[in-house]
Structures are given as structure tokens and as C-alpha cells.
PDB file of C-alpha atoms in Angstrom:
ATOM      1  CA  MET A   1     -89.809 -27.347-103.202  1.00 78.00           C
ATOM      2  CA  ASN A   2     -87.331 -25.039-101.521  1.00 88.00           C
ATOM      3  CA  PRO A   3     -85.091 -26.135 -98.605  1.00 89.00           C
ATOM      4  CA  ALA A   4     -87.168 -24.295 -95.982  1.00 90.00           C
ATOM      5  CA  ASP A   5     -90.370 -26.106 -97.024  1.00 90.00           C
ATOM      6  CA  LEU A   6     -88.537 -29.422 -97.105  1.00 90.00           C
ATOM      7  CA  GLU A   7     -87.148 -28.847 -93.623  1.00 92.00           C
ATOM      8  CA  ARG A   8     -90.602 -27.945 -92.259  1.00 91.00           C
ATOM      9  CA  LEU A   9     -92.138 -31.052 -93.852  1.00 92.00           C
ATOM     10  CA  ILE A  10     -89.455 -33.343 -92.428  1.00 92.00           C
ATOM     11  CA  ASP A  11     -89.835 -31.723 -89.009  1.00 92.00           C
ATOM     12  CA  GLU A  12     -93.595 -32.307 -88.991  1.00 92.00           C
ATOM     13  CA  GLU A  13     -93.195 -35.942 -90.051  1.00 91.00           C
ATOM     14  CA  LEU A  14     -90.576 -36.588 -87.369  1.00 91.00           C
ATOM     15  CA  LYS A  15     -92.823 -35.069 -84.693  1.00 91.00           C
ATOM     16  CA  ARG A  16     -95.649 -37.441 -85.700  1.00 91.00           C
ATOM     17  CA  LEU A  17     -93.513 -40.499 -85.017  1.00 90.00           C
ATOM     18  CA  PRO A  18     -94.126 -42.186 -81.646  1.00 89.00           C
ATOM     19  CA  ALA A  19     -91.504 -41.703 -78.946  1.00 86.00           C
ATOM     20  CA  PRO A  20     -89.073 -44.621 -78.701  1.00 84.00           C
ATOM     21  CA  ARG A  21     -89.586 -46.956 -75.757  1.00 87.00           C
ATOM     22  CA  ALA A  22     -87.060 -48.974 -73.861  1.00 85.00           C
ATOM     23  CA  PRO A  23     -87.411 -52.757 -74.029  1.00 88.00           C
ATOM     24  CA  ARG A  24     -89.429 -54.255 -71.186  1.00 89.00           C
ATOM     25  CA  THR A  25     -86.457 -56.368 -70.094  1.00 89.00           C
ATOM     26  CA  LEU A  26     -84.056 -53.426 -69.730  1.00 89.00           C
ATOM     27  CA  LEU A  27     -84.998 -52.290 -66.204  1.00 87.00           C
ATOM     28  CA  PRO A  28     -85.123 -55.777 -64.645  1.00 88.00           C
ATOM     29  CA  GLY A  29     -81.798 -56.644 -66.300  1.00 86.00           C
ATOM     30  CA  VAL A  30     -80.092 -53.512 -64.970  1.00 85.00           C
ATOM     31  CA  LEU A  31     -81.483 -54.047 -61.473  1.00 85.00           C
ATOM     32  CA  ALA A  32     -80.374 -57.684 -61.472  1.00 84.00           C
ATOM     33  CA  ALA A  33     -76.881 -56.709 -62.615  1.00 82.00           C
ATOM     34  CA  THR A  34     -76.499 -54.145 -59.831  1.00 81.00           C
ATOM     35  CA  VAL A  35     -77.788 -56.512 -57.153  1.00 79.00           C
ATOM     36  CA  HIS A  36     -75.452 -59.365 -58.095  1.00 73.00           C
ATOM     37  CA  ARG A  37     -72.398 -57.184 -58.636  1.00 72.00           C
ATOM     38  CA  ARG A  38     -69.659 -57.906 -56.093  1.00 69.00           C
ATOM     39  CA  PRO A  39     -67.852 -54.989 -54.505  1.00 64.00           C
ATOM     40  CA  PRO A  40     -64.177 -54.584 -55.373  1.00 66.00           C
ATOM     41  CA  SER A  41     -61.883 -56.757 -53.282  1.00 60.00           C
ATOM     42  CA  GLN A  42     -60.226 -53.792 -51.586  1.00 63.00           C
ATOM     43  CA  ALA A  43     -63.627 -52.608 -50.314  1.00 72.00           C
ATOM     44  CA  ARG A  44     -64.372 -55.886 -48.561  1.00 78.00           C
ATOM     45  CA  PRO A  45     -63.443 -56.544 -44.914  1.00 84.00           C
ATOM     46  CA  TRP A  46     -60.241 -58.486 -44.315  1.00 83.00           C
ATOM     47  CA  LEU A  47     -62.100 -61.507 -42.924  1.00 86.00           C
ATOM     48  CA  SER A  48     -64.012 -61.908 -46.193  1.00 85.00           C
ATOM     49  CA  TRP A  49     -60.814 -62.036 -48.293  1.00 85.00           C
ATOM     50  CA  PRO A  50     -59.814 -65.380 -49.799  1.00 90.00           C
ATOM     51  CA  LEU A  51     -57.605 -67.481 -47.525  1.00 93.00           C
ATOM     52  CA  ALA A  52     -54.572 -67.085 -49.807  1.00 94.00           C
ATOM     53  CA  TRP A  53     -54.841 -63.279 -49.630  1.00 91.00           C
ATOM     54  CA  GLN A  54     -55.215 -63.355 -45.848  1.00 93.00           C
ATOM     55  CA  THR A  55     -52.152 -65.582 -45.517  1.00 95.00           C
ATOM     56  CA  GLY A  56     -50.151 -63.405 -47.881  1.00 95.00           C
ATOM     57  CA  SER A  57     -51.073 -60.230 -46.023  1.00 95.00           C
ATOM     58  CA  VAL A  58     -50.121 -61.763 -42.660  1.00 95.00           C
ATOM     59  CA  VAL A  59     -46.764 -62.867 -44.095  1.00 96.00           C
ATOM     60  CA  ALA A  60     -46.161 -59.415 -45.623  1.00 96.00           C
ATOM     61  CA  VAL A  61     -46.913 -57.654 -42.333  1.00 96.00           C
ATOM     62  CA  GLY A  62     -44.625 -60.100 -40.525  1.00 95.00           C
ATOM     63  CA  VAL A  63     -41.778 -59.416 -42.965  1.00 95.00           C
ATOM     64  CA  VAL A  64     -42.190 -55.644 -42.606  1.00 96.00           C
ATOM     65  CA  VAL A  65     -42.300 -55.791 -38.789  1.00 95.00           C
ATOM     66  CA  THR A  66     -39.258 -58.100 -38.676  1.00 94.00           C
ATOM     67  CA  GLY A  67     -37.348 -55.805 -41.027  1.00 92.00           C
ATOM     68  CA  ILE A  68     -38.149 -52.746 -38.931  1.00 93.00           C
ATOM     69  CA  TYR A  69     -37.092 -54.577 -35.771  1.00 91.00           C
ATOM     70  CA  MET A  70     -33.788 -55.698 -37.299  1.00 89.00           C
ATOM     71  CA  LEU A  71     -33.091 -52.229 -38.694  1.00 88.00           C
ATOM     72  CA  ALA A  72     -33.833 -50.673 -35.306  1.00 86.00           C
ATOM     73  CA  GLN A  73     -31.437 -53.121 -33.633  1.00 83.00           C
ATOM     74  CA  GLN A  74     -28.671 -52.231 -36.095  1.00 80.00           C
ATOM     75  CA  ALA A  75     -29.264 -48.506 -35.637  1.00 78.00           C
ATOM     76  CA  LEU A  76     -29.285 -48.874 -31.850  1.00 78.00           C
ATOM     77  CA  SER A  77     -26.021 -50.827 -31.822  1.00 75.00           C
ATOM     78  CA  TRP A  78     -24.407 -48.255 -34.118  1.00 70.00           C
ATOM     79  CA  TRP A  79     -25.704 -45.369 -32.000  1.00 69.00           C
ATOM     80  CA  THR A  80     -24.541 -46.822 -28.686  1.00 71.00           C
ATOM     81  CA  GLY A  81     -21.192 -47.817 -30.204  1.00 66.00           C
ATOM     82  CA  GLY A  82     -20.430 -44.149 -30.879  1.00 57.00           C
ATOM     83  CA  GLY A  83     -20.528 -44.487 -34.630  1.00 55.00           C
ATOM     84  CA  SER A  84     -17.031 -45.960 -34.777  1.00 54.00           C
ATOM     85  CA  GLY A  85     -18.154 -48.397 -37.442  1.00 57.00           C
ATOM     86  CA  LEU A  86     -18.256 -45.688 -40.117  1.00 60.00           C
ATOM     87  CA  PRO A  87     -15.728 -45.983 -42.911  1.00 66.00           C
ATOM     88  CA  GLY A  88     -13.324 -43.086 -43.397  1.00 70.00           C
ATOM     89  CA  GLU A  89     -14.886 -41.991 -46.707  1.00 72.00           C
ATOM     90  CA  LEU A  90     -18.307 -41.651 -45.095  1.00 72.00           C
ATOM     91  CA  THR A  91     -16.830 -39.609 -42.249  1.00 74.00           C
ATOM     92  CA  ASP A  92     -15.148 -37.307 -44.783  1.00 81.00           C
ATOM     93  CA  LEU A  93     -18.425 -36.947 -46.678  1.00 81.00           C
ATOM     94  CA  LEU A  94     -20.341 -36.040 -43.521  1.00 81.00           C
ATOM     95  CA  SER A  95     -17.674 -33.480 -42.624  1.00 85.00           C
ATOM     96  CA  ALA A  96     -17.864 -31.910 -46.096  1.00 88.00           C
ATOM     97  CA  LEU A  97     -21.668 -31.764 -45.906  1.00 88.00           C
ATOM     98  CA  SER A  98     -21.453 -30.080 -42.515  1.00 90.00           C
ATOM     99  CA  GLN A  99     -19.060 -27.458 -43.873  1.00 92.00           C
ATOM    100  CA  ALA A 100     -21.246 -26.873 -46.943  1.00 92.00           C
ATOM    101  CA  SER A 101     -24.341 -26.376 -44.804  1.00 92.00           C
ATOM    102  CA  ALA A 102     -22.440 -23.871 -42.651  1.00 92.00           C
ATOM    103  CA  LEU A 103     -21.405 -21.969 -45.801  1.00 93.00           C
ATOM    104  CA  VAL A 104     -24.995 -21.880 -47.072  1.00 92.00           C
ATOM    105  CA  ARG A 105     -26.242 -20.691 -43.681  1.00 91.00           C
ATOM    106  CA  VAL A 106     -23.677 -17.845 -43.538  1.00 92.00           C
ATOM    107  CA  SER A 107     -24.440 -16.827 -47.133  1.00 90.00           C
ATOM    108  CA  TRP A 108     -28.150 -16.707 -46.341  1.00 87.00           C
ATOM    109  CA  ARG A 109     -27.630 -14.590 -43.237  1.00 90.00           C
ATOM    110  CA  LEU A 110     -25.292 -12.089 -44.926  1.00 90.00           C
ATOM    111  CA  LEU A 111     -26.622 -11.793 -48.472  1.00 88.00           C
ATOM    112  CA  LEU A 112     -30.189 -12.993 -48.839  1.00 87.00           C
ATOM    113  CA  GLU A 113     -31.964 -12.523 -45.518  1.00 87.00           C
ATOM    114  CA  PRO A 114     -31.832  -8.681 -45.594  1.00 86.00           C
ATOM    115  CA  VAL A 115     -33.637  -8.503 -48.953  1.00 90.00           C
ATOM    116  CA  ALA A 116     -35.838 -11.606 -48.724  1.00 90.00           C
ATOM    117  CA  PHE A 117     -38.728  -9.841 -46.971  1.00 90.00           C
ATOM    118  CA  SER A 118     -38.720  -7.023 -49.543  1.00 92.00           C
ATOM    119  CA  VAL A 119     -38.747  -9.514 -52.421  1.00 93.00           C
ATOM    120  CA  ILE A 120     -41.643 -11.445 -50.876  1.00 94.00           C
ATOM    121  CA  VAL A 121     -43.658  -8.240 -50.345  1.00 95.00           C
ATOM    122  CA  ALA A 122     -42.986  -7.159 -53.943  1.00 96.00           C
ATOM    123  CA  ALA A 123     -44.026 -10.572 -55.304  1.00 97.00           C
ATOM    124  CA  VAL A 124     -47.278 -10.600 -53.325  1.00 97.00           C
ATOM    125  CA  THR A 125     -48.060  -7.005 -54.348  1.00 97.00           C
ATOM    126  CA  LEU A 126     -47.439  -7.737 -58.028  1.00 97.00           C
ATOM    127  CA  SER A 127     -49.560 -10.891 -57.850  1.00 97.00           C
ATOM    128  CA  LEU A 128     -52.470  -8.990 -56.312  1.00 97.00           C
ATOM    129  CA  GLY A 129     -52.092  -6.241 -58.922  1.00 96.00           C
ATOM    130  CA  CYS A 130     -52.180  -8.772 -61.756  1.00 96.00           C
ATOM    131  CA  ALA A 131     -55.266 -10.419 -60.258  1.00 95.00           C
ATOM    132  CA  ALA A 132     -57.034  -7.058 -59.978  1.00 94.00           C
ATOM    133  CA  LEU A 133     -56.106  -6.137 -63.558  1.00 93.00           C
ATOM    134  CA  TRP A 134     -57.373  -9.489 -64.838  1.00 90.00           C
ATOM    135  CA  SER A 135     -60.637  -9.018 -62.941  1.00 88.00           C
ATOM    136  CA  VAL A 136     -61.141  -5.588 -64.509  1.00 86.00           C
ATOM    137  CA  LEU A 137     -60.333  -6.900 -67.989  1.00 86.00           C
ATOM    138  CA  ASP A 138     -62.666  -9.843 -67.528  1.00 82.00           C
ATOM    139  CA  ARG A 139     -65.576  -7.659 -66.461  1.00 80.00           C
ATOM    140  CA  VAL A 140     -65.112  -4.732 -68.850  1.00 80.00           C
ATOM    141  CA  ALA A 141     -63.294  -5.827 -71.977  1.00 75.00           C
ATOM    142  CA  LEU A 142     -64.338  -9.467 -72.217  1.00 68.00           C
ATOM    143  CA  GLY A 143     -67.983  -8.913 -71.246  1.00 65.00           C
ATOM    144  CA  GLY A 144     -68.009 -11.186 -68.219  1.00 60.00           C
ATOM    145  CA  ALA A 145     -69.885 -10.980 -64.892  1.00 56.00           C
ATOM    146  CA  SER A 146     -73.043  -9.485 -66.337  1.00 57.00           C
ATOM    147  CA  GLU A 147     -75.973  -9.300 -63.902  1.00 58.00           C
ATOM    148  CA  SER A 148     -78.678  -8.840 -66.539  1.00 50.00           C
TER     149      SER A 148
END
């Protein structure tokens, strides 16, 4: 018996077998599992949380609100005091940062701003050209986008 005959014989025998059936208890078991499944805790309303979680969330919100209030009070007292509470090193750092930002701004205006628009136009043009070339290669050379 050659392999082709053997394959045909096995295929015929397999086709004669009855189709497998699911157990009768499978569907009721799946339906019961989906009905009794609890939603995740984050999907439940706050009032249905356990009491410990509700208490913890109220305490956490209270701590955050108190912290924001205290931070706002400190910032307001610093702001109205004229910022005199800054140490000398921090004042020197802020002055150096101000000078550095001025240097960057002048460098941008003198050196980069005149050519920035041209560079952006060239980059966009090259990107569109590459996209068009890829589209042509995809359709012609790689055999894509066939309508038939």
C-alpha cells in the first residue's frame, strides 16, 4: 500500500467517525459561573465597597486635601513675603538659570530660527517622498494591492 492510498483510507475512516459532542453539563456550568462571578472591586460603586476600604479612601482623601491646603499656605506666605526666605545658593541658581535661558533664546533667534522653517519643509518633503516610494514599491515590486 502506497502512502497516497493509506492517506485516503485514513481520511475516509476519520470522516465516518461521529462528531464529538460537548458534555451536557458544560453549558449550565458556564452559565452558572458567569452569573455568580463578582465584578472587579474597582468596577463597583463606592457605597458597595467594604467598610475598611471606604474608611481608608476617606482618610486618604483627607490627607491629600490637608497636604494641598498646607502647601498652599506655605506658598502664599512665601509669595506675600517677597521671597526673602530663599537661601543665597538658591538665589544664585535661579539667577544662573535666568542667564542660561536668555543665552538659549538669543542663540535660537540668531542662529536657528532663520533656517528652522527650511529644515522643517525639507523633512516633510522627504518624508512624503519616502512614503510615495514605499507605496510604489509595495504595489509594483512586492505584488501588493491587487484588485483581482
